[in-house]
CSV table of C-alpha atoms in Angstrom, one decimal:
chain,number,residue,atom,x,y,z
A,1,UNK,CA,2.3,8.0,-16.1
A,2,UNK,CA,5.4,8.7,-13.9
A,3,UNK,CA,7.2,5.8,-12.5
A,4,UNK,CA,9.7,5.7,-9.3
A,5,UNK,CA,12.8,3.4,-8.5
A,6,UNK,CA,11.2,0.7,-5.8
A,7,UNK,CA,13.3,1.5,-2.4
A,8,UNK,CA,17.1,1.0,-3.3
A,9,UNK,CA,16.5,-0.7,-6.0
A,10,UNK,CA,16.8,-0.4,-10.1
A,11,UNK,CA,13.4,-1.4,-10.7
A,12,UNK,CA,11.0,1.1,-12.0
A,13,UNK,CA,7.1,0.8,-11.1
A,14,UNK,CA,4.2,3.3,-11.8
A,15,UNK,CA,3.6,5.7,-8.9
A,16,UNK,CA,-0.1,4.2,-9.1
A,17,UNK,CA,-0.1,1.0,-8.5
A,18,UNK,CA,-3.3,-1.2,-9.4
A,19,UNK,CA,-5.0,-3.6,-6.4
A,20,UNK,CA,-6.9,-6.9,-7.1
A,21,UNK,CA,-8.6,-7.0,-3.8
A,22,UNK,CA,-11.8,-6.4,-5.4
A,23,UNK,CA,-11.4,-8.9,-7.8
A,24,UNK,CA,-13.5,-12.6,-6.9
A,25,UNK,CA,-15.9,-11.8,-3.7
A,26,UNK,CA,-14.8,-15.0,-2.1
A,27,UNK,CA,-16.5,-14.9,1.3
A,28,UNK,CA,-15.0,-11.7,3.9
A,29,UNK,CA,-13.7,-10.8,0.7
A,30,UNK,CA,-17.6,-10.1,-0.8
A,31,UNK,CA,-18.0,-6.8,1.1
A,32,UNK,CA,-14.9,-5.4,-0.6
A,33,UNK,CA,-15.7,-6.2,-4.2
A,34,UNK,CA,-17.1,-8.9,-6.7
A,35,UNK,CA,-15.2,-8.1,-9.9
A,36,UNK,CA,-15.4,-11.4,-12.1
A,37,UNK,CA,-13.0,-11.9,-15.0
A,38,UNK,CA,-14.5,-9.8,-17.5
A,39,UNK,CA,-14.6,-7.0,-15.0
A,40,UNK,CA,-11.1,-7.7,-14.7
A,41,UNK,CA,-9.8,-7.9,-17.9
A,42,UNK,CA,-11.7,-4.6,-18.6
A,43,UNK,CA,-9.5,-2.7,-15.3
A,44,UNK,CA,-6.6,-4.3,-16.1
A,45,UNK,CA,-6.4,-3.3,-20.1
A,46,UNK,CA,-7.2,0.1,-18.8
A,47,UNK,CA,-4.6,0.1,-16.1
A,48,UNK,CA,-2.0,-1.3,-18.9
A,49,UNK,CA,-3.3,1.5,-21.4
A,50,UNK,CA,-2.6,4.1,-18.9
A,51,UNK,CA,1.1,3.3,-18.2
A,52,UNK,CA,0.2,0.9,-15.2
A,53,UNK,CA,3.3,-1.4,-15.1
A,54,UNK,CA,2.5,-2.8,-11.3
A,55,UNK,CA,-0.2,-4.8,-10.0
A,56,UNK,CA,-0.6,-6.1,-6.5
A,57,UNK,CA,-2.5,-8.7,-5.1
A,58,UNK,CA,-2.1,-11.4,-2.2
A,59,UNK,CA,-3.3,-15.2,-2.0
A,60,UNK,CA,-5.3,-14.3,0.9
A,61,UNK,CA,-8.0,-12.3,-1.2
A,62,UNK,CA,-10.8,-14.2,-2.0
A,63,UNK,CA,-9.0,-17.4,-1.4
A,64,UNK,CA,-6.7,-17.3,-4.2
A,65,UNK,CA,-9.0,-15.8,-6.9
A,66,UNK,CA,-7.7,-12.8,-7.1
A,67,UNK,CA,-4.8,-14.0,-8.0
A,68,UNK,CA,-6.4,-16.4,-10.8
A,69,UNK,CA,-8.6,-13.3,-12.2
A,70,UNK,CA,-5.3,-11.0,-12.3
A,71,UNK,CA,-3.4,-13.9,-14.0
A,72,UNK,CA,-5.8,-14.3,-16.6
A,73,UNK,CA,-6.4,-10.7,-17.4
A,74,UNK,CA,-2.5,-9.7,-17.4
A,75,UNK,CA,-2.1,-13.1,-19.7
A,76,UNK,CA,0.5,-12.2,-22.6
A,77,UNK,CA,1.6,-8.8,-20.7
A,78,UNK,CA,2.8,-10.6,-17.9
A,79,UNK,CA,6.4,-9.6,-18.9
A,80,UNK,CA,5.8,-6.4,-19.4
A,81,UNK,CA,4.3,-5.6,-15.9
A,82,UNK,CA,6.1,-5.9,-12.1
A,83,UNK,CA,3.2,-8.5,-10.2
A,84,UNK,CA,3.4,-8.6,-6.6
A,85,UNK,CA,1.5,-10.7,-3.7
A,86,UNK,CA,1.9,-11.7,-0.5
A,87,UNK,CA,2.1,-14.7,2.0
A,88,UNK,CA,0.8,-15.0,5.5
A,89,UNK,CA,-3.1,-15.5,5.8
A,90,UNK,CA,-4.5,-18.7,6.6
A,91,UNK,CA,-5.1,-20.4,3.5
A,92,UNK,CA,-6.9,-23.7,5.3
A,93,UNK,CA,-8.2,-25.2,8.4
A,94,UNK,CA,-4.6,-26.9,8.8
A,95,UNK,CA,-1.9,-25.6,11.9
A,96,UNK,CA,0.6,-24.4,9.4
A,97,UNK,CA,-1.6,-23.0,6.6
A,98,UNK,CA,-0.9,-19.7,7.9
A,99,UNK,CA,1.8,-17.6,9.1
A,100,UNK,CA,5.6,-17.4,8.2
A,101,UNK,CA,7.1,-20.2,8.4
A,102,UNK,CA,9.5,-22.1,5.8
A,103,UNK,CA,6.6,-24.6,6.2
A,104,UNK,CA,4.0,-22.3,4.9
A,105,UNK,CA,6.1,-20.0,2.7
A,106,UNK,CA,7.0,-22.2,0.3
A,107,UNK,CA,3.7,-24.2,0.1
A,108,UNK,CA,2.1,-20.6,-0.4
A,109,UNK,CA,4.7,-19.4,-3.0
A,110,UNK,CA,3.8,-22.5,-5.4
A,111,UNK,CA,0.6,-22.0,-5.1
A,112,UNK,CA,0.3,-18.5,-5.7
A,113,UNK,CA,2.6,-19.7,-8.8
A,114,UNK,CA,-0.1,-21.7,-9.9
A,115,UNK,CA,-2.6,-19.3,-9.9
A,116,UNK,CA,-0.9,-16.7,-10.9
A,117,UNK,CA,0.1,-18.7,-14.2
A,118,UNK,CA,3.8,-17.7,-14.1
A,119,UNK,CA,7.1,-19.3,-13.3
A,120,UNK,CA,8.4,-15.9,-11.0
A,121,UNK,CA,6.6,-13.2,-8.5
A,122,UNK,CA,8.0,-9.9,-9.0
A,123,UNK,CA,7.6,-8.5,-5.4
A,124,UNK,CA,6.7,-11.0,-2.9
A,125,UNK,CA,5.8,-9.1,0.4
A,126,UNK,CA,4.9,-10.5,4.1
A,127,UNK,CA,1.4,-9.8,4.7
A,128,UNK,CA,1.9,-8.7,8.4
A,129,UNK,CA,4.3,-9.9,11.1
A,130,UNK,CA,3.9,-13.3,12.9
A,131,UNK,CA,4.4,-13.8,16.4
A,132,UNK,CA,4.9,-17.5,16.3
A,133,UNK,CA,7.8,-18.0,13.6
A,134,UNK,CA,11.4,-16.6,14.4
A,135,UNK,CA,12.3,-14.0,11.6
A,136,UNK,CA,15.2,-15.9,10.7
A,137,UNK,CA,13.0,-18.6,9.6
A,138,UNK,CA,11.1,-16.4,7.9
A,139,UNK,CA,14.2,-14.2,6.6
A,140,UNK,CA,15.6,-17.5,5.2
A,141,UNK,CA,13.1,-18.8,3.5
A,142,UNK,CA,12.5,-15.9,1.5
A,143,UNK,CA,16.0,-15.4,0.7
A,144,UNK,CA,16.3,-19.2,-0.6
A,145,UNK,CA,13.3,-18.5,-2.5
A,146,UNK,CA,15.2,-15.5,-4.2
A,147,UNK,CA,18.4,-17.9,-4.7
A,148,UNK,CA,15.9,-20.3,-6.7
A,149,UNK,CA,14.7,-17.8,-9.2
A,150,UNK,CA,10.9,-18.2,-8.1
A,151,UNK,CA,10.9,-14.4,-6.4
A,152,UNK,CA,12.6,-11.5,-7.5
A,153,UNK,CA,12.4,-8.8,-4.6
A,154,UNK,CA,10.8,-8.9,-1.2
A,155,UNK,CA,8.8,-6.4,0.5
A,156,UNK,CA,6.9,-6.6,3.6
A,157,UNK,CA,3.5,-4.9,4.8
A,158,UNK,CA,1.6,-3.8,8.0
A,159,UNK,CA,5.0,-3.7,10.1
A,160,UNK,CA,5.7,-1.4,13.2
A,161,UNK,CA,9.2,0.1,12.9
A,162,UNK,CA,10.8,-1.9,15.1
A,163,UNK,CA,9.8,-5.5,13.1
A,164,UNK,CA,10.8,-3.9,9.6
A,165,UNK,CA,14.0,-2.5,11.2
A,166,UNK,CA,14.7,-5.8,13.1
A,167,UNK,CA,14.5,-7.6,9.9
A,168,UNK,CA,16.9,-5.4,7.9
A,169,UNK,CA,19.2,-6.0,10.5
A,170,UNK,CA,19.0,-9.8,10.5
A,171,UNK,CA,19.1,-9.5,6.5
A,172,UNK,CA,22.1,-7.2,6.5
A,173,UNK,CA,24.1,-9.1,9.2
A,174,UNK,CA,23.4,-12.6,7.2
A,175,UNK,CA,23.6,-11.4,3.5
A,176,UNK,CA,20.2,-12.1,3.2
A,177,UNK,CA,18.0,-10.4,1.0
A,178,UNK,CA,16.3,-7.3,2.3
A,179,UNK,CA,12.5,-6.0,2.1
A,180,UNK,CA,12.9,-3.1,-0.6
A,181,UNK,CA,9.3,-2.1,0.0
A,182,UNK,CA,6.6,-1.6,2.5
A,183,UNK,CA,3.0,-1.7,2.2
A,184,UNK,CA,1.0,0.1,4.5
A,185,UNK,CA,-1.9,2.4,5.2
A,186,UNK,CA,-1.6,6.1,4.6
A,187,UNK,CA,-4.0,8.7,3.6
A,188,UNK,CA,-4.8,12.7,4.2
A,189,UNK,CA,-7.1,11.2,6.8
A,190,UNK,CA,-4.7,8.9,8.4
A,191,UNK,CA,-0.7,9.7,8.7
A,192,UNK,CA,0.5,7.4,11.6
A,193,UNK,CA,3.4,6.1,9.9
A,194,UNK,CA,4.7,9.3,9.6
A,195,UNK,CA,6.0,9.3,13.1
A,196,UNK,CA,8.4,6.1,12.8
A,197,UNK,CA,8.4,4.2,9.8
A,198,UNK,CA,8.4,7.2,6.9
A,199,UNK,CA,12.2,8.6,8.5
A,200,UNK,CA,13.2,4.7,9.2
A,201,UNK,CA,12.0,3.8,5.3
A,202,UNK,CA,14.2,7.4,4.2
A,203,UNK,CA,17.3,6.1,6.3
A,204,UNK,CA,17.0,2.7,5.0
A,205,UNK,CA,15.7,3.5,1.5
A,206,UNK,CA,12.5,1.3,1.7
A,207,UNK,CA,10.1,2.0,-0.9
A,208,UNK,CA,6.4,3.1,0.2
A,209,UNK,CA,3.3,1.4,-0.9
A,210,UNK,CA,0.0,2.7,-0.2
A,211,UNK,CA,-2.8,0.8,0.6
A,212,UNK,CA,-6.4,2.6,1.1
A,213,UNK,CA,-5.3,5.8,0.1
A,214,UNK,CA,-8.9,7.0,-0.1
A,215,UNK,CA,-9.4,5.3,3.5
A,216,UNK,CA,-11.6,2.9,2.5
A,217,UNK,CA,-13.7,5.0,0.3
A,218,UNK,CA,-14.3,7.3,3.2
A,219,UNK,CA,-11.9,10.1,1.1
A,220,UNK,CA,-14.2,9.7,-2.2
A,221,UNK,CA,-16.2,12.4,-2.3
A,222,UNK,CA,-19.3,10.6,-1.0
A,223,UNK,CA,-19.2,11.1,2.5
A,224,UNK,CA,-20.0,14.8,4.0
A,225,UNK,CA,-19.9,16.2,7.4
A,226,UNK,CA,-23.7,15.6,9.0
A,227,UNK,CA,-24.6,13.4,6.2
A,228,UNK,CA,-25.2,9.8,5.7
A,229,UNK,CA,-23.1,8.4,2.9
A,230,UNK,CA,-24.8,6.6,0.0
A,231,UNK,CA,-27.0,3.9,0.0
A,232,UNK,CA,-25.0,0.4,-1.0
A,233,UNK,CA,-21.2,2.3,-0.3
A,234,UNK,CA,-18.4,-0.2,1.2
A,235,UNK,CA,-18.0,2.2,4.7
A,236,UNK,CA,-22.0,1.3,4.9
A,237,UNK,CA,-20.9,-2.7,5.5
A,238,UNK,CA,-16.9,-3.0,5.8
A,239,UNK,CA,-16.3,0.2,8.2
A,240,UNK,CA,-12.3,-0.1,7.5
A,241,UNK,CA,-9.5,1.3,8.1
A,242,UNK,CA,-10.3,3.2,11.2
A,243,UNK,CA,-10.8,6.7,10.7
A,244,UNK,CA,-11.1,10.1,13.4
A,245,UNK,CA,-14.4,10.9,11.5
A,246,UNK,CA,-14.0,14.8,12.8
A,247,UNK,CA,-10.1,15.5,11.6
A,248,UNK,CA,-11.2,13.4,8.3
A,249,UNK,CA,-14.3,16.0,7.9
A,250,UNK,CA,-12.2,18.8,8.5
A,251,UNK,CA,-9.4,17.7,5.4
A,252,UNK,CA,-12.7,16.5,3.4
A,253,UNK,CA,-13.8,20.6,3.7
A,254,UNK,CA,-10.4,21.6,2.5
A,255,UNK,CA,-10.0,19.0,-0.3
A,256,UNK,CA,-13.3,20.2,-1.7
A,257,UNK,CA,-12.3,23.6,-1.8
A,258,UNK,CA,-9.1,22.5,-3.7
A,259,UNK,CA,-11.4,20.5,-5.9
A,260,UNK,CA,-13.3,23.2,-7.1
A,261,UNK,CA,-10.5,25.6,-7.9
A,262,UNK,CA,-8.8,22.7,-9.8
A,263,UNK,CA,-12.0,21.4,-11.6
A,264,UNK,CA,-11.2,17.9,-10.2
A,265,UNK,CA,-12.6,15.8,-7.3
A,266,UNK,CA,-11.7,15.3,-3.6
A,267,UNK,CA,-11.0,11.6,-4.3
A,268,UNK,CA,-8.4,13.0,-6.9
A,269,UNK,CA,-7.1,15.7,-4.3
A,270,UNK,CA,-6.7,13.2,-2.0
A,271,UNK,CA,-4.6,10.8,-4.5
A,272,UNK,CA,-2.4,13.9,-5.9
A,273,UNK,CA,-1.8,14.7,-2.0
A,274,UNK,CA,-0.2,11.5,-1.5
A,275,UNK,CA,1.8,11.9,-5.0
A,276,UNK,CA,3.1,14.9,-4.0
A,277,UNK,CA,4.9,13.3,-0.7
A,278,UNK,CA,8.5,12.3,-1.4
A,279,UNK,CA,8.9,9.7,0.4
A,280,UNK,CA,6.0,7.5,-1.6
A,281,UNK,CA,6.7,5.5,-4.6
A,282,UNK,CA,3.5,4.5,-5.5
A,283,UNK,CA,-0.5,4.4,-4.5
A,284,UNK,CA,-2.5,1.3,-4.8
A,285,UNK,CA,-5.5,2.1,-6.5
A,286,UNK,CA,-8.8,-0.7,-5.6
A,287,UNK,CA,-11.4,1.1,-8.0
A,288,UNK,CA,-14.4,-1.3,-9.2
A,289,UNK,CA,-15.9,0.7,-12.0
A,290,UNK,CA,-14.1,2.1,-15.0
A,291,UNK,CA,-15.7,6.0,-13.8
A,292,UNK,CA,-13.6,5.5,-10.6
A,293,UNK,CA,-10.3,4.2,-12.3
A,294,UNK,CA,-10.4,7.1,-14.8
A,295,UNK,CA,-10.8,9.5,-11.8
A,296,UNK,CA,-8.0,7.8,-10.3
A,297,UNK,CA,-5.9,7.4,-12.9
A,298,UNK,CA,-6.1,11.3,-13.6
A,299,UNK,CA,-4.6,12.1,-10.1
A,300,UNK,CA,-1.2,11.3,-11.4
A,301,UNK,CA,-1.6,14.4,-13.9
A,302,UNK,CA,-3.0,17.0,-11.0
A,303,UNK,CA,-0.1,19.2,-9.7
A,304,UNK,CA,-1.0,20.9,-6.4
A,305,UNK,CA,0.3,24.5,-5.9
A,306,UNK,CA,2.5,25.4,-2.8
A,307,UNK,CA,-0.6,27.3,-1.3
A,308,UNK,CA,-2.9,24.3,-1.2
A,309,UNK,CA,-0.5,21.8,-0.2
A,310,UNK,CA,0.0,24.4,2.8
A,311,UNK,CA,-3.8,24.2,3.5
A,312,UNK,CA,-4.1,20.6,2.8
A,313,UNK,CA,-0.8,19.5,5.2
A,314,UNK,CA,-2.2,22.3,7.8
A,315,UNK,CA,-5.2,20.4,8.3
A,316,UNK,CA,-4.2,17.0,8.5
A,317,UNK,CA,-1.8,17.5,10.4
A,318,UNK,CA,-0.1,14.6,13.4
A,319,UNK,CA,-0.9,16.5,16.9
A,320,UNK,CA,2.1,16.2,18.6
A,321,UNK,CA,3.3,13.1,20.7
A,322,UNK,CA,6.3,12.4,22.7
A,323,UNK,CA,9.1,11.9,21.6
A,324,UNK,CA,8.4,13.8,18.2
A,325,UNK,CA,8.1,17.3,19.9
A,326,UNK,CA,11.5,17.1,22.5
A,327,UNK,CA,13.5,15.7,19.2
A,328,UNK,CA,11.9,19.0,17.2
A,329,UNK,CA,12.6,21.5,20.2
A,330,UNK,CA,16.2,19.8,20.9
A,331,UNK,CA,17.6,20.2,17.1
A,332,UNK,CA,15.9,23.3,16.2
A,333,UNK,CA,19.1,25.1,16.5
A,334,UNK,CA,20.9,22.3,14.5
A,335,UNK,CA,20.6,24.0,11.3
A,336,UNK,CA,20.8,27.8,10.6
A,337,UNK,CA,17.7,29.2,8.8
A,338,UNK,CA,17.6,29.3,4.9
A,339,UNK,CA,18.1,32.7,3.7
């Protein structure tokens, strides 16, 4: 296992990074996974085995089970391990048991605590941006939660550029502390954040999270161009995240042709892709059986040649948009060619 400094910071995590999502099957959370605690226990001890030293969940999944499951399995290794969740999703029928207020913040945090079974989050992250709290508010609260000892870093997740780099600002001008991290959607099949928030998280040395990075299972392996995928898979009930079906068939022909000359499988190809991007620190990894977490867990061994990176950025490549092509065209004379 390989492990990357989180953002600016002098923490270490694994570059795969394991997700409780599945774990509980609490309600909307029952077409994602149903993993009970001895399916737990058995992922985790695997994970930990591997070189797994970060685990991510949020108090939102399930209703809080995930986080009860996750504490229970990571038990005596709890210090040994980085534990992240998040805050934000409605937690009760109550006005303020959602969002980002102080209000809610702190009544999630001790909660999650609880669950948990530990005296300190690792990486607490905002689960999304909210319209209806000020970001000071939110900024604030987090910060005082850092003073007390109860969090250690924050991160945030799901954030257009102009919220994450609004909140840096407000952070730095106040001497607050700063989101180190963000969590958010990227695969082969799905780049967006390339365009604004992978060259604002290099200028402000965020660390990247990946969430879905086999978009929702579409990138597995199972799903082919003009076929149905299989009977009982998670795209056949929870269609999520969104995916151009065509551009993801076309990288899903590629991958398979890197699969075979590397003996692996597309799911793998599409996990050592991400791996080999620089500015990622680490994939979230949601398997449910052991097969798929070994499969996984041996993407942080594959090493992609120049020549299939070539083929596999070629076709999953961002058409252009505005601004991004004037900004290309206007510096392309800004730097002399290598030799």
């Amino acid at each position: 296992m390989h492990y990357r400094p989180l953002g600016r910071t002098g923490l270490f995590v694994s570059e795969l990074c394991f997700g409780a999502m599945t774990f509980g099957g609490e309600g909307y959370w029952k077409n994602i996974g149903q993993q009970g605690q001895s399916e737990a226990d058995a992922l985790v001890g695997r994970c930990l085995d591997a070189g797994i030293n970060f685990f991510d969940t949020a108090n939102v999944y399930s209703y809080g089970q995930s986080e009860e499951l996750l504490g229970k399995a990571l038990a005596a290794k709890r210090s040994q391990v980085v534990l992240a969740t998040k805050v934000r999703g409605r937690m009760g029928p109550g006005q303020n048991e959602t969002g980002l207020s102080r209000y809610h913040i702190f009544d999630s945090v001790h909660a999650s605590l609880k669950r948990l079974g530990t005296d300190h989050i690792d990486l607490l992250q905002i689960h999304g941006y909210d319209v209806a709290t000020p970001l000071e508010e939110t900024l604030r609260a987090l910060d005082d939660l850092v003073s007390q000892g109860k969090v250690r870093y924050l991160g945030a997740s799901n954030l257009a550029a102009w919220q994450l780099m609004k909140a840096l600002g407000i952070s730095d001008h106040r001497g607050l502390a700063r989101f180190e991290s963000l969590q958010a959607y990227y695969s082969i099949a799905g780049r967006d954040l390339e365009r604004e928030l992978v060259p604002l998280m290099k200028d402000q040395q965020v660390g990247l999270m990946v969430w879905s990075p086999l978009a929702g299972g579409f990138l597995s392996g199972k799903y082919r161009r003009n076929a149905e995928g299989p009977e009982g898979a998670r795209r056949t009930t929870f269609d999520f995240p969104p995916v151009d079906r065509e551009r993801a068939y076309n990288a899903i022909d590629v991958m398979d042709e890197v699969a075979k000359e590397t003996g692996t499988t597309v799911a793998r190809v599409a996990l050592a892709w991400l791996l080999h991007q620089p500015h990622v620190t680490t994939v979230i990894l949601g398997a449910k059986t052991q097969a798929q977490l070994e499969d996984n867990l041996a993407a942080s061994e594959l090493r992609l040649s120049a020549e299939q990176l070539s083929k596999l950025d070629a076709v999953s490549k961002l058409p252009p948009e505005y601004p991004g092509w004037m900004v290309e065209r206007q510096n392309a004379d800004r730097f002399p060619p290598a030799r």
